[in-house]
């Protein structure tokens, strides 16, 4: 009998649904459909520019009794131009207003990168020097206020996470990073596990915006072979691999059929003899964050600095 792995327990005690819905560039109708077919973990971000539309969907479905607020796990993220301590609470208040909710279940620092306040789009001229300890202190205040039931980070390397541990009074509940069979993040996984930080994998089917990157995962030879042997799709195998590795996954799709397919990962498992084959997949980072590094104007001069060599 397969272990279903429907949720993971965070260091706050909260349960994080193991399969979430990525909302970048999704239409409200798709998000409504996803909640109706069973998604309960909704991954938002102010930078995605659609929190108001998502808020309208949430209000409609909560008001008509389709779902209760406490059945949903809603994540949002602090964007890079809101890192100053005085801007952090304002950014969350704006998100709560847009989403039409009183609290988020999880609030993440989207990137370890800061931008000029008036410049949401990263360009070499808008990059500033981040002060992650002061930003994190402001995040901790949101946690203590109850407006964010848990706080965490995203796109943090092992080194940046270790640096944060040195100053954090509240240990991050989550580090949300790129994670899939072609970029498995083994050492980061081990660090997070040792510190009680849940690793959550975005782009679990490959990059959400680059088709060729997605194909590197979904057409990978080992992923394809395992899918064929199990009678599953390559997407289902990539997602189930993530759950068995011990991290939540946040796929996105605008197709109703694929939304349902991506949830069909609980009542079967990848047997050990096939699971070990994933360790033979050559590793390649697909989301590189090149816009956040610049050789003269950036705090990070290279993407190698941004990721502290973990690339």
Backbone as numpy.savetxt, mean C-alpha at the origin, in Angstrom:
# Nx Ny Nz CAx CAy CAz Cx Cy Cz
-6.66 -28.92 3.93 -7.52 -27.72 3.93 -6.63 -26.47 3.93
-6.85 -25.58 2.96 -6.04 -24.37 2.85 -6.35 -23.41 4.00
-5.30 -22.74 4.49 -5.50 -21.66 5.46 -5.97 -20.44 4.69
-7.09 -19.86 5.08 -7.70 -18.84 4.22 -6.92 -17.52 4.22
-6.34 -17.13 5.36 -5.57 -15.87 5.47 -6.43 -14.68 5.02
-7.53 -14.48 5.67 -8.43 -13.39 5.29 -8.03 -12.04 5.90
-7.21 -12.07 6.94 -6.78 -10.81 7.56 -5.44 -11.00 8.24
-4.81 -9.88 8.57 -3.58 -9.87 9.34 -3.79 -8.95 10.54
-3.23 -9.32 11.68 -3.37 -8.51 12.89 -2.23 -7.50 12.96
-2.59 -6.23 13.11 -1.59 -5.16 13.22 -1.11 -5.05 14.67
-0.04 -4.28 14.87 0.50 -4.13 16.23 -0.42 -3.29 17.12
-1.48 -2.73 16.54 -2.50 -2.01 17.32 -3.58 -2.97 17.81
-3.57 -4.19 17.28 -4.64 -5.15 17.57 -5.71 -5.19 16.50
-5.72 -4.20 15.61 -6.73 -4.16 14.55 -6.47 -5.25 13.51
-7.54 -5.68 12.87 -7.42 -6.65 11.79 -7.46 -5.94 10.44
-6.43 -6.18 9.64 -6.33 -5.60 8.30 -6.76 -6.66 7.29
-7.85 -6.44 6.53 -8.23 -7.41 5.51 -7.08 -7.66 4.54
-6.81 -8.92 4.25 -5.58 -9.27 3.55 -5.57 -8.88 2.08
-6.75 -8.76 1.46 -6.83 -8.29 0.07 -7.55 -6.95 0.06
-6.84 -5.92 -0.35 -7.42 -4.58 -0.42 -7.69 -4.18 -1.85
-8.31 -3.02 -1.99 -8.58 -2.46 -3.31 -7.75 -1.21 -3.50
-6.83 -1.22 -4.46 -6.12 -0.01 -4.83 -7.06 0.91 -5.60
-7.08 2.20 -5.26 -8.07 3.11 -5.86 -7.47 4.12 -6.82
-6.17 4.02 -7.10 -5.55 4.99 -8.01 -6.22 4.91 -9.39
-6.73 6.05 -9.86 -7.33 6.17 -11.19 -8.59 5.31 -11.38
-9.21 4.91 -10.27 -10.45 4.13 -10.40 -11.65 5.06 -10.36
-12.69 4.71 -11.13 -13.93 5.46 -11.12 -14.77 5.08 -9.90
-15.60 6.00 -9.41 -16.45 5.69 -8.25 -17.33 4.46 -8.47
-17.81 4.26 -9.67 -18.68 3.10 -9.94 -17.94 1.79 -9.70
-16.64 1.76 -10.01 -15.84 0.56 -9.79 -15.66 0.31 -8.29
-15.44 1.38 -7.53 -15.25 1.24 -6.09 -16.55 0.76 -5.44
-17.67 1.28 -5.90 -18.96 0.82 -5.38 -19.15 -0.67 -5.67
-18.84 -1.06 -6.90 -18.97 -2.47 -7.28 -18.07 -3.35 -6.42
-16.85 -2.88 -6.17 -15.89 -3.66 -5.39 -16.40 -3.90 -3.97
-16.94 -2.87 -3.36 -17.46 -3.03 -2.00 -18.64 -4.01 -2.01
-19.45 -3.93 -3.05 -20.62 -4.82 -3.13 -20.22 -6.28 -3.34
-19.07 -6.53 -4.00 -18.66 -7.93 -4.20 -17.80 -8.45 -3.04
-17.49 -7.56 -2.07 -16.85 -8.07 -0.86 -15.58 -7.41 -0.40
-15.05 -6.41 -1.13 -13.84 -5.72 -0.67 -14.17 -4.89 0.57
-13.31 -5.00 1.58 -13.52 -4.23 2.81 -12.31 -3.36 3.15
-11.21 -3.58 2.49 -9.98 -2.80 2.70 -9.83 -1.88 1.49
-10.04 -0.58 1.70 -10.02 0.39 0.61 -8.80 1.28 0.78
-7.90 1.23 -0.18 -6.62 1.94 -0.08 -6.67 3.24 -0.88
-6.74 4.34 -0.16 -6.88 5.67 -0.79 -5.60 6.48 -0.59
-5.58 7.66 -1.21 -4.48 8.61 -0.98 -4.93 9.97 -1.49
-4.55 11.01 -0.80 -4.93 12.35 -1.25 -4.36 12.63 -2.64
-3.16 12.12 -2.91 -2.53 12.38 -4.20 -3.30 11.78 -5.37
-4.09 10.74 -5.11 -4.85 10.11 -6.20 -5.92 11.04 -6.75
-6.32 12.03 -5.97 -7.25 13.03 -6.48 -8.70 12.58 -6.60
-9.05 11.47 -5.95 -10.43 10.99 -6.07 -11.08 10.69 -4.73
-10.53 11.25 -3.64 -11.10 10.94 -2.34 -12.52 11.51 -2.18
-12.81 12.64 -2.80 -14.18 13.19 -2.72 -15.18 12.23 -3.36
-14.81 11.70 -4.52 -15.70 10.77 -5.22 -15.87 9.47 -4.42
-14.77 9.01 -3.82 -14.84 7.81 -2.98 -15.73 8.08 -1.77
-15.60 9.28 -1.20 -16.43 9.65 -0.07 -17.92 9.59 -0.38
-18.29 10.01 -1.57 -19.70 9.95 -1.98 -20.18 8.50 -2.05
-19.31 7.62 -2.55 -19.65 6.19 -2.62 -19.80 5.61 -1.22
-18.84 5.93 -0.33 -18.89 5.41 1.02 -20.17 5.85 1.74
-20.50 7.13 1.60 -21.70 7.66 2.27 -22.95 6.96 1.76
-23.02 6.80 0.44 -24.19 6.15 -0.16 -24.35 4.72 0.37
-23.26 3.96 0.36 -23.34 2.55 0.75 -23.56 2.38 2.25
-23.01 3.28 3.03 -23.24 3.22 4.48 -24.68 3.64 4.80
-25.13 4.71 4.14 -26.50 5.19 4.40 -27.56 4.19 3.99
-27.33 3.47 2.88 -28.37 2.54 2.41 -28.24 1.14 3.05
-27.28 1.01 3.97 -27.16 -0.24 4.71 -26.38 -1.34 4.00
-25.77 -1.01 2.86 -24.99 -2.03 2.13 -23.78 -2.48 2.94
-23.22 -1.55 3.71 -22.03 -1.87 4.51 -22.02 -0.93 5.72
-21.43 -1.37 6.82 -21.28 -0.52 7.99 -19.86 0.05 8.01
-19.74 1.25 8.58 -18.41 1.86 8.63 -17.40 0.95 9.33
-17.83 0.29 10.42 -16.86 -0.51 11.15 -16.52 -1.84 10.47
-17.18 -2.11 9.34 -16.81 -3.28 8.53 -15.74 -2.94 7.50
-15.49 -1.65 7.33 -14.52 -1.19 6.34 -13.19 -0.85 7.01
-12.12 -1.11 6.29 -10.78 -0.69 6.72 -10.30 0.30 5.66
-10.26 1.58 6.04 -9.95 2.63 5.06 -8.57 3.22 5.36
-7.72 3.15 4.36 -6.36 3.70 4.44 -6.30 4.97 3.61
-5.57 5.97 4.10 -5.20 7.10 3.25 -3.75 7.45 3.52
-3.23 8.41 2.76 -1.80 8.71 2.82 -1.53 10.20 2.78
-0.53 10.59 3.54 -0.06 11.97 3.59 0.85 12.24 2.39
0.51 13.25 1.58 1.33 13.52 0.41 2.57 14.35 0.77
3.51 14.36 -0.14 4.86 14.89 0.11 4.90 16.40 0.37
3.89 17.15 -0.07 3.91 18.60 0.17 3.18 18.97 1.47
2.83 17.97 2.26 2.18 18.22 3.55 3.01 17.69 4.72
4.33 17.61 4.55 5.18 17.01 5.58 5.48 17.92 6.76
5.32 19.24 6.61 5.59 20.12 7.73 4.62 19.79 8.87
5.10 19.78 10.11 4.26 19.34 11.23 2.92 20.05 11.31
2.89 21.34 10.97 1.61 22.07 11.05 0.65 21.68 9.91
1.20 21.10 8.85 0.35 20.73 7.71 -0.22 19.32 7.82
0.42 18.48 8.64 0.00 17.07 8.73 -1.45 16.94 9.21
-1.86 17.59 10.33 -3.25 17.44 10.76 -4.25 18.03 9.77
-3.85 19.12 9.11 -4.75 19.74 8.12 -4.98 18.78 6.95
-3.93 18.08 6.56 -4.05 17.14 5.44 -5.01 16.01 5.79
-4.89 15.48 7.01 -5.81 14.41 7.41 -7.24 14.94 7.51
-7.41 16.13 8.06 -8.76 16.71 8.15 -9.40 16.83 6.77
-8.59 17.24 5.79 -9.11 17.36 4.41 -9.52 15.99 3.88
-8.70 14.97 4.13 -9.02 13.61 3.71 -10.31 13.12 4.36
-10.45 13.36 5.67 -11.66 12.92 6.38 -12.90 13.63 5.84
-12.74 14.91 5.54 -13.85 15.67 4.97 -14.23 15.12 3.60
-13.22 14.87 2.78 -13.49 14.36 1.43 -14.11 12.97 1.46
-13.60 12.10 2.35 -14.11 10.73 2.43 -15.42 10.63 3.23
-15.79 11.72 3.87 -17.03 11.80 4.67 -17.04 10.76 5.80
-15.90 10.67 6.49 -15.78 9.75 7.63 -15.12 10.50 8.79
-15.21 9.92 9.99 -14.67 10.57 11.19 -13.24 10.16 11.50
-12.81 9.04 10.95 -11.46 8.54 11.21 -11.02 7.67 10.03
-9.72 7.52 9.86 -9.19 6.51 8.95 -8.65 5.37 9.80
-8.71 4.17 9.26 -8.18 3.02 9.98 -6.65 3.00 9.93
-6.10 3.61 8.90 -4.64 3.64 8.74 -4.25 4.88 7.95
-3.26 5.61 8.44 -2.76 6.80 7.74 -1.26 6.63 7.54
-0.82 6.73 6.30 0.57 6.45 5.95 1.29 7.69 5.45
2.57 7.81 5.75 3.45 8.77 5.07 3.73 8.16 3.70
3.25 8.81 2.63 3.23 8.18 1.30 4.63 7.88 0.75
5.55 8.82 0.94 6.93 8.65 0.50 7.86 9.33 1.52
9.09 8.87 1.64 10.06 9.54 2.52 10.69 10.74 1.80
9.83 11.55 1.21 10.22 12.64 0.32 9.36 13.85 0.66
9.93 15.04 0.62 9.10 16.23 0.85 9.22 17.20 -0.32
8.11 17.93 -0.53 8.00 18.89 -1.62 7.58 20.24 -1.06
7.82 21.29 -1.83 7.34 22.62 -1.44 5.82 22.58 -1.30
5.31 23.31 -0.31 3.90 23.26 0.04 3.00 23.52 -1.17
3.38 24.47 -2.00 2.50 24.87 -3.12 2.66 23.97 -4.34
3.46 22.91 -4.22 3.82 22.11 -5.41 3.57 20.63 -5.18
2.35 20.16 -5.46 2.07 18.73 -5.26 2.78 17.81 -6.24
3.15 18.33 -7.42 3.80 17.47 -8.42 5.32 17.54 -8.26
5.98 16.39 -8.16 7.43 16.42 -7.99 8.17 16.82 -9.26
8.95 17.87 -9.15 9.90 18.26 -10.20 11.20 18.58 -9.46
12.32 18.63 -10.16 13.58 18.92 -9.45 13.50 20.19 -8.60
12.79 21.21 -9.09 12.73 22.50 -8.39 11.85 22.45 -7.14
10.96 21.47 -7.06 10.03 21.44 -5.92 10.50 20.50 -4.80
11.56 19.76 -5.02 12.06 18.83 -4.00 12.69 19.61 -2.83
12.37 19.22 -1.60 12.96 19.85 -0.42 13.59 18.78 0.46
14.24 19.21 1.53 14.90 18.26 2.43 13.87 17.73 3.43
13.61 16.44 3.43 12.63 15.90 4.37 13.15 15.91 5.81
12.22 16.10 6.73 12.53 15.94 8.16 11.56 14.89 8.69
11.91 13.64 8.47 10.98 12.54 8.78 10.68 12.42 10.27
11.64 12.67 11.18 11.29 12.62 12.60 10.19 13.60 12.99
10.24 14.84 12.46 9.21 15.82 12.83 7.87 15.48 12.17
7.92 14.98 10.95 6.68 14.55 10.29 6.05 13.39 11.07
6.89 12.45 11.50 6.37 11.30 12.23 5.78 11.70 13.58
6.39 12.67 14.23 5.85 13.15 15.51 4.43 13.71 15.32
4.23 14.41 14.21 2.90 14.94 13.90 1.92 13.80 13.58
2.43 12.75 12.94 1.59 11.57 12.67 1.19 10.90 13.99
2.13 10.84 14.94 1.82 10.23 16.24 0.70 10.98 16.95
0.69 12.31 16.78 -0.39 13.11 17.40 -1.75 12.73 16.81
-1.78 12.44 15.53 -3.04 12.02 14.88 -3.50 10.67 15.43
-2.54 9.79 15.67 -2.86 8.49 16.26 -3.45 8.68 17.66
-2.82 9.53 18.45 -3.30 9.76 19.82 -4.66 10.45 19.83
-4.95 11.22 18.78 -6.24 11.94 18.70 -7.40 11.00 18.36
-7.07 9.83 17.80 -8.12 8.90 17.38 -8.59 9.09 15.96
-8.10 10.14 15.30 -8.51 10.37 13.91 -7.85 9.37 12.96
-6.72 8.82 13.39 -6.06 7.74 12.65 -5.89 6.59 13.62
-6.59 5.49 13.39 -6.56 4.36 14.32 -5.21 3.64 14.31
-4.49 3.81 13.21 -3.13 3.28 13.10 -2.37 4.20 12.16
-1.06 4.26 12.34 -0.22 5.07 11.45 0.92 4.21 10.93
1.42 4.59 9.76 2.50 3.82 9.16 3.19 4.61 8.08
3.97 3.91 7.29 4.77 4.54 6.25 4.60 3.76 4.94
5.11 4.34 3.89 5.06 3.70 2.58 6.34 4.03 1.83
6.84 3.09 1.08 8.06 3.28 0.28 9.29 3.56 1.15
9.33 2.98 2.35 10.48 3.12 3.22 11.40 1.92 3.07
12.66 2.19 2.84 13.68 1.14 2.80 13.92 0.61 4.21
14.68 -0.47 4.30 15.05 -1.00 5.62 15.78 0.06 6.44
16.71 0.78 5.82 17.48 1.79 6.54 16.58 2.92 7.05
15.67 3.39 6.20 14.79 4.49 6.62 13.86 4.03 7.74
13.45 2.78 7.67 12.61 2.23 8.73 13.40 2.15 10.03
14.64 1.68 9.95 15.47 1.59 11.16 15.76 2.96 11.75
15.98 3.95 10.89 16.18 5.33 11.37 14.93 5.83 12.09
13.77 5.47 11.57 12.52 5.90 12.20 12.31 5.23 13.56
12.69 3.96 13.66 12.55 3.25 14.94 13.30 3.98 16.06
14.41 4.63 15.71 15.23 5.29 16.73 14.53 6.49 17.37
13.60 7.09 16.64 12.95 8.30 17.16 11.46 8.10 17.43
10.89 7.02 16.95 9.43 6.83 17.04 9.01 6.43 18.46
7.98 7.10 18.96 7.33 6.66 20.20 6.23 5.66 19.87
5.62 5.85 18.69 4.63 4.90 18.18 5.28 4.17 17.01
5.46 2.88 17.14 6.06 2.09 16.06 5.08 2.03 14.89
5.54 2.24 13.66 4.63 2.15 12.52 3.90 0.80 12.51
2.62 0.85 12.20 1.85 -0.40 12.11 2.10 -1.11 10.79
2.41 -0.31 9.75 2.49 -0.85 8.38 3.60 -0.14 7.62
4.28 -0.87 6.75 5.12 -0.28 5.69 4.56 -0.81 4.38
3.94 0.08 3.61 3.35 -0.32 2.33 4.36 -0.07 1.21
4.74 -1.15 0.53 5.79 -1.06 -0.48 5.43 -1.92 -1.70
6.15 -1.69 -2.77 6.01 -2.56 -3.93 6.42 -3.97 -3.53
5.57 -4.95 -3.80 5.93 -6.33 -3.46 5.13 -7.30 -4.33
5.84 -8.17 -5.02 5.24 -9.16 -5.91 6.32 -10.20 -6.22
6.00 -11.26 -6.94 7.00 -12.31 -7.17 8.28 -11.83 -7.85
8.22 -10.73 -8.61 9.41 -10.23 -9.30 10.19 -9.23 -8.43
9.59 -8.79 -7.31 10.29 -7.94 -6.34 9.81 -8.34 -4.94
10.49 -9.33 -4.36 9.96 -10.04 -3.20 10.29 -9.41 -1.85
11.30 -8.53 -1.79 11.60 -7.76 -0.59 11.88 -8.64 0.64
12.67 -9.68 0.45 12.89 -10.64 1.55 13.49 -9.99 2.80
14.54 -9.20 2.64 15.21 -8.65 3.83 14.31 -7.62 4.53
13.57 -6.83 3.75 12.63 -5.87 4.34 11.53 -6.61 5.08
11.05 -7.70 4.49 10.06 -8.57 5.14 10.55 -9.00 6.52
11.79 -9.47 6.57 12.35 -9.99 7.82 12.47 -8.89 8.87
12.92 -7.70 8.44 13.03 -6.58 9.38 11.66 -6.21 9.93
10.68 -6.08 9.05 9.33 -5.70 9.48 8.78 -6.73 10.48
8.96 -7.99 10.15 8.44 -9.04 11.03 9.10 -8.97 12.41
10.40 -8.70 12.43 11.12 -8.67 13.70 10.70 -7.50 14.58
10.14 -6.46 13.97 9.76 -5.25 14.72 8.25 -5.11 14.88
7.49 -6.10 14.41 6.04 -6.03 14.55 5.38 -5.07 13.58
6.03 -4.80 12.47 5.47 -3.93 11.43 4.92 -4.81 10.32
3.66 -4.59 9.95 3.07 -5.38 8.86 3.52 -4.83 7.51
4.00 -5.71 6.65 4.35 -5.29 5.29 3.12 -5.48 4.40
2.77 -4.43 3.69 1.62 -4.47 2.79 2.13 -4.22 1.38
1.70 -5.04 0.42 2.26 -4.97 -0.92 1.37 -4.25 -1.92
1.85 -3.11 -2.42 1.12 -2.48 -3.53 1.67 -2.99 -4.85
0.94 -2.75 -5.92 1.29 -3.28 -7.24 1.61 -4.78 -7.17
0.76 -5.59 -6.51 1.08 -7.01 -6.35 1.02 -7.80 -7.66
0.48 -7.16 -8.69 0.45 -7.80 -10.02 1.41 -7.10 -10.97
2.34 -6.34 -10.43 3.22 -5.52 -11.25 2.72 -4.09 -11.22
3.47 -3.18 -11.81 3.12 -1.76 -11.76 1.73 -1.51 -12.29
1.00 -0.65 -11.57 -0.40 -0.36 -11.94 -0.51 0.48 -13.21
0.53 1.23 -13.54 0.41 2.17 -14.65 1.23 1.77 -15.87
2.10 0.79 -15.73 2.97 0.42 -16.85 2.66 -1.01 -17.28
2.09 -1.15 -18.46 1.62 -2.46 -18.89 2.75 -3.47 -19.01
3.90 -3.01 -19.52 5.02 -3.96 -19.70 5.52 -4.47 -18.35
5.44 -3.60 -17.33 5.87 -4.03 -15.99 4.88 -5.04 -15.42
3.61 -4.83 -15.68 2.59 -5.78 -15.18 2.80 -7.14 -15.84
3.14 -7.13 -17.12 3.33 -8.39 -17.83 4.53 -9.16 -17.28
5.51 -8.43 -16.73 6.69 -9.11 -16.16 6.28 -10.02 -15.01
5.22 -9.65 -14.31 4.72 -10.50 -13.23 3.74 -11.53 -13.77
2.75 -11.07 -14.51 1.66 -11.96 -14.94 2.08 -12.95 -16.02
3.17 -12.65 -16.74 3.65 -13.59 -17.75 4.98 -14.24 -17.33
5.34 -14.08 -16.07 6.56 -14.73 -15.58 6.42 -16.24 -15.74
7.48 -16.88 -16.16 7.41 -18.31 -16.48 7.02 -19.15 -15.26
7.62 -18.86 -14.10 7.32 -19.67 -12.91 5.89 -19.41 -12.43
5.48 -18.14 -12.42 4.10 -17.82 -12.03 3.12 -18.52 -12.97
3.42 -18.51 -14.26 2.54 -19.15 -15.26 2.48 -20.66 -15.07
3.63 -21.27 -14.79 3.66 -22.73 -14.59 2.85 -23.14 -13.36
3.00 -22.38 -12.28 2.25 -22.69 -11.06 0.75 -22.51 -11.30
0.39 -21.44 -12.00 -1.02 -21.18 -12.29 -1.62 -22.33 -13.10
-0.87 -22.80 -14.09 -1.36 -23.89 -14.94 -1.56 -25.17 -14.11
-0.62 -25.45 -13.23 -0.73 -26.67 -12.42 -1.90 -26.61 -11.44
-2.22 -25.41 -10.97 -3.27 -25.27 -9.97 -4.63 -24.92 -10.57
-4.65 -24.68 -11.87 -5.91 -24.30 -12.52 -6.40 -22.93 -12.09
-5.44 -22.03 -11.87 -5.75 -20.66 -11.45 -5.17 -19.67 -12.45
-5.57 -18.41 -12.35 -4.97 -17.39 -13.20 -3.63 -16.96 -12.60
-2.80 -16.36 -13.43 -1.50 -15.89 -12.92 -1.71 -14.79 -11.87
-2.74 -13.97 -12.03 -3.02 -12.93 -11.04 -3.37 -13.56 -9.69
-4.21 -14.59 -9.71 -4.57 -15.25 -8.46 -3.35 -15.87 -7.78
-2.47 -16.45 -8.57 -1.27 -17.07 -8.02 -0.35 -16.00 -7.41
-0.19 -14.87 -8.11 0.66 -13.79 -7.58 0.10 -13.26 -6.26
-1.22 -13.13 -6.17 -1.84 -12.62 -4.95 -1.74 -13.64 -3.81
-2.03 -14.90 -4.13 -1.97 -15.94 -3.10 -0.54 -16.12 -2.59
0.45 -15.98 -3.48 1.85 -16.02 -3.06 2.09 -14.96 -1.99
1.56 -13.76 -2.20 1.74 -12.68 -1.23 1.15 -13.03 0.12
-0.08 -13.56 0.12 -0.72 -13.92 1.38 0.10 -14.98 2.12
0.58 -15.96 1.39 1.37 -17.02 2.03 2.75 -16.53 2.48
3.23 -15.46 1.86 4.47 -14.84 2.33 4.25 -14.06 3.62
2.99 -13.73 3.91 2.66 -13.04 5.15 2.37 -11.57 5.00
2.09 -11.12 3.78 1.75 -9.71 3.62 0.40 -9.53 2.92
-0.26 -8.43 3.24 -1.50 -8.08 2.55 -1.16 -7.61 1.14
-2.15 -7.67 0.27 -1.96 -7.29 -1.14 -3.05 -6.29 -1.53
-2.69 -5.35 -2.39 -3.63 -4.29 -2.77 -3.72 -4.22 -4.29
-4.39 -5.18 -4.91 -4.55 -5.12 -6.37 -5.59 -4.06 -6.75
-5.58 -3.67 -7.99 -6.65 -2.81 -8.49 -7.10 -3.35 -9.83
-8.36 -3.13 -10.12 -8.91 -3.52 -11.42 -10.18 -2.73 -11.66
-10.45 -2.44 -12.90 -11.71 -1.76 -13.24 -12.71 -2.75 -13.82
-12.33 -4.01 -13.90 -13.21 -5.05 -14.46 -13.90 -5.80 -13.33
-15.22 -5.90 -13.41 -15.98 -6.59 -12.37 -15.53 -8.05 -12.25
-15.30 -8.69 -13.40 -14.89 -10.10 -13.36 -13.55 -10.25 -12.66
-12.60 -9.34 -12.93 -11.28 -9.45 -12.28 -11.34 -9.03 -10.82
-12.23 -8.11 -10.49 -12.41 -7.77 -9.08 -12.79 -9.01 -8.28
-13.70 -9.78 -8.82 -14.13 -11.00 -8.14 -13.03 -12.07 -8.17
-12.37 -12.19 -9.31 -11.27 -13.16 -9.45 -10.18 -12.90 -8.42
-9.86 -11.62 -8.19 -8.79 -11.26 -7.26 -9.16 -11.55 -5.81
-10.45 -11.72 -5.52 -10.88 -12.09 -4.18 -10.93 -13.60 -3.98
-10.83 -14.34 -5.08 -10.93 -15.80 -5.00 -9.55 -16.41 -4.72
-9.02 -16.06 -3.55 -7.66 -16.51 -3.20 -7.61 -17.11 -1.80
-8.76 -17.44 -1.25 -8.80 -17.84 0.15 -8.97 -19.34 0.39
-9.63 -20.05 -0.51 -9.97 -21.45 -0.20 -9.06 -22.45 -0.91
-7.89 -22.01 -1.29 -6.89 -22.88 -1.90 -5.51 -22.31 -1.55
-4.48 -23.09 -1.77 -3.14 -22.59 -1.46 -2.13 -23.14 -2.47
-0.97 -22.52 -2.49 0.14 -22.99 -3.32 0.92 -24.00 -2.49
0.99 -25.25 -2.90 1.70 -26.25 -2.10 3.19 -25.94 -2.02
3.83 -26.44 -0.99 5.22 -26.10 -0.69 6.16 -26.40 -1.85
5.94 -27.52 -2.56 6.86 -27.88 -3.65 6.80 -26.87 -4.80
5.68 -26.20 -4.95 5.56 -25.15 -5.97 5.96 -23.79 -5.39
5.66 -23.57 -4.12 5.95 -22.28 -3.48 7.44 -21.99 -3.50
8.26 -23.02 -3.29 9.71 -22.79 -3.24 10.27 -22.34 -4.59
9.56 -22.63 -5.67 10.04 -22.23 -7.00 10.11 -20.70 -7.15
9.31 -19.99 -6.37 9.29 -18.53 -6.49 10.64 -17.92 -6.13
11.41 -18.63 -5.31 12.73 -18.09 -4.92 13.71 -18.10 -6.09
13.34 -18.75 -7.20 14.22 -18.78 -8.38 13.93 -17.64 -9.36
12.93 -16.81 -9.06 12.56 -15.74 -9.99 13.58 -14.60 -9.90
14.20 -14.20 -11.02 15.12 -13.05 -11.00 14.38 -11.81 -10.51
15.04 -11.02 -9.67 14.39 -9.88 -9.04 14.65 -8.57 -9.79
13.59 -7.77 -9.90 13.69 -6.48 -10.59 12.67 -5.52 -10.00
13.15 -4.37 -9.50 12.23 -3.36 -8.98 11.57 -2.64 -10.14
10.24 -2.55 -10.11 9.49 -1.97 -11.23 9.04 -0.54 -10.94
8.84 -0.20 -9.67 8.46 1.17 -9.27 9.71 1.81 -8.67
10.30 2.77 -9.39 11.63 3.24 -9.00 11.65 4.64 -8.39
10.61 5.43 -8.60 10.56 6.76 -7.98 11.59 7.73 -8.51
11.85 7.64 -9.82 12.90 8.49 -10.40 12.60 9.98 -10.24
11.33 10.34 -10.13 10.96 11.76 -10.02 11.36 12.36 -8.68
11.75 11.51 -7.71 12.08 11.99 -6.38 13.58 12.14 -6.14
14.37 11.95 -7.18 15.82 12.12 -7.06 16.33 13.05 -8.15
17.31 13.87 -7.82 17.92 14.74 -8.82 19.35 15.04 -8.39
20.28 14.97 -9.36 21.71 14.99 -9.01 22.16 16.31 -8.40
21.47 17.42 -8.68 21.89 18.69 -8.09 20.83 19.29 -7.15
19.55 19.18 -7.51 18.51 19.86 -6.73 17.84 18.97 -5.69
18.00 17.67 -5.81 17.30 16.77 -4.91 18.05 16.51 -3.61
17.29 16.26 -2.52 17.91 15.77 -1.28 18.52 14.40 -1.57
17.79 13.57 -2.31 18.33 12.30 -2.80 18.92 12.57 -4.18
20.22 12.37 -4.31 20.89 12.69 -5.58 20.64 11.62 -6.64
20.40 10.40 -6.18 20.17 9.27 -7.10 19.04 8.41 -6.54
18.47 7.55 -7.37 17.44 6.64 -6.85 18.08 5.60 -5.93
19.37 5.37 -6.09 20.07 4.47 -5.17 20.05 5.05 -3.74
20.19 6.37 -3.64 20.10 7.04 -2.32 18.69 6.97 -1.79
17.72 7.16 -2.67 16.30 7.11 -2.25 15.97 5.77 -1.60
16.50 4.70 -2.18 16.20 3.35 -1.69 17.33 2.78 -0.84
18.34 3.59 -0.55 19.47 3.16 0.28 20.11 1.86 -0.24
20.27 1.81 -1.55 20.93 0.66 -2.16 20.07 -0.57 -2.31
18.82 -0.51 -1.81 17.94 -1.68 -1.87 17.16 -1.67 -3.19
17.89 -1.77 -4.29 17.28 -1.65 -5.61 18.02 -2.54 -6.60
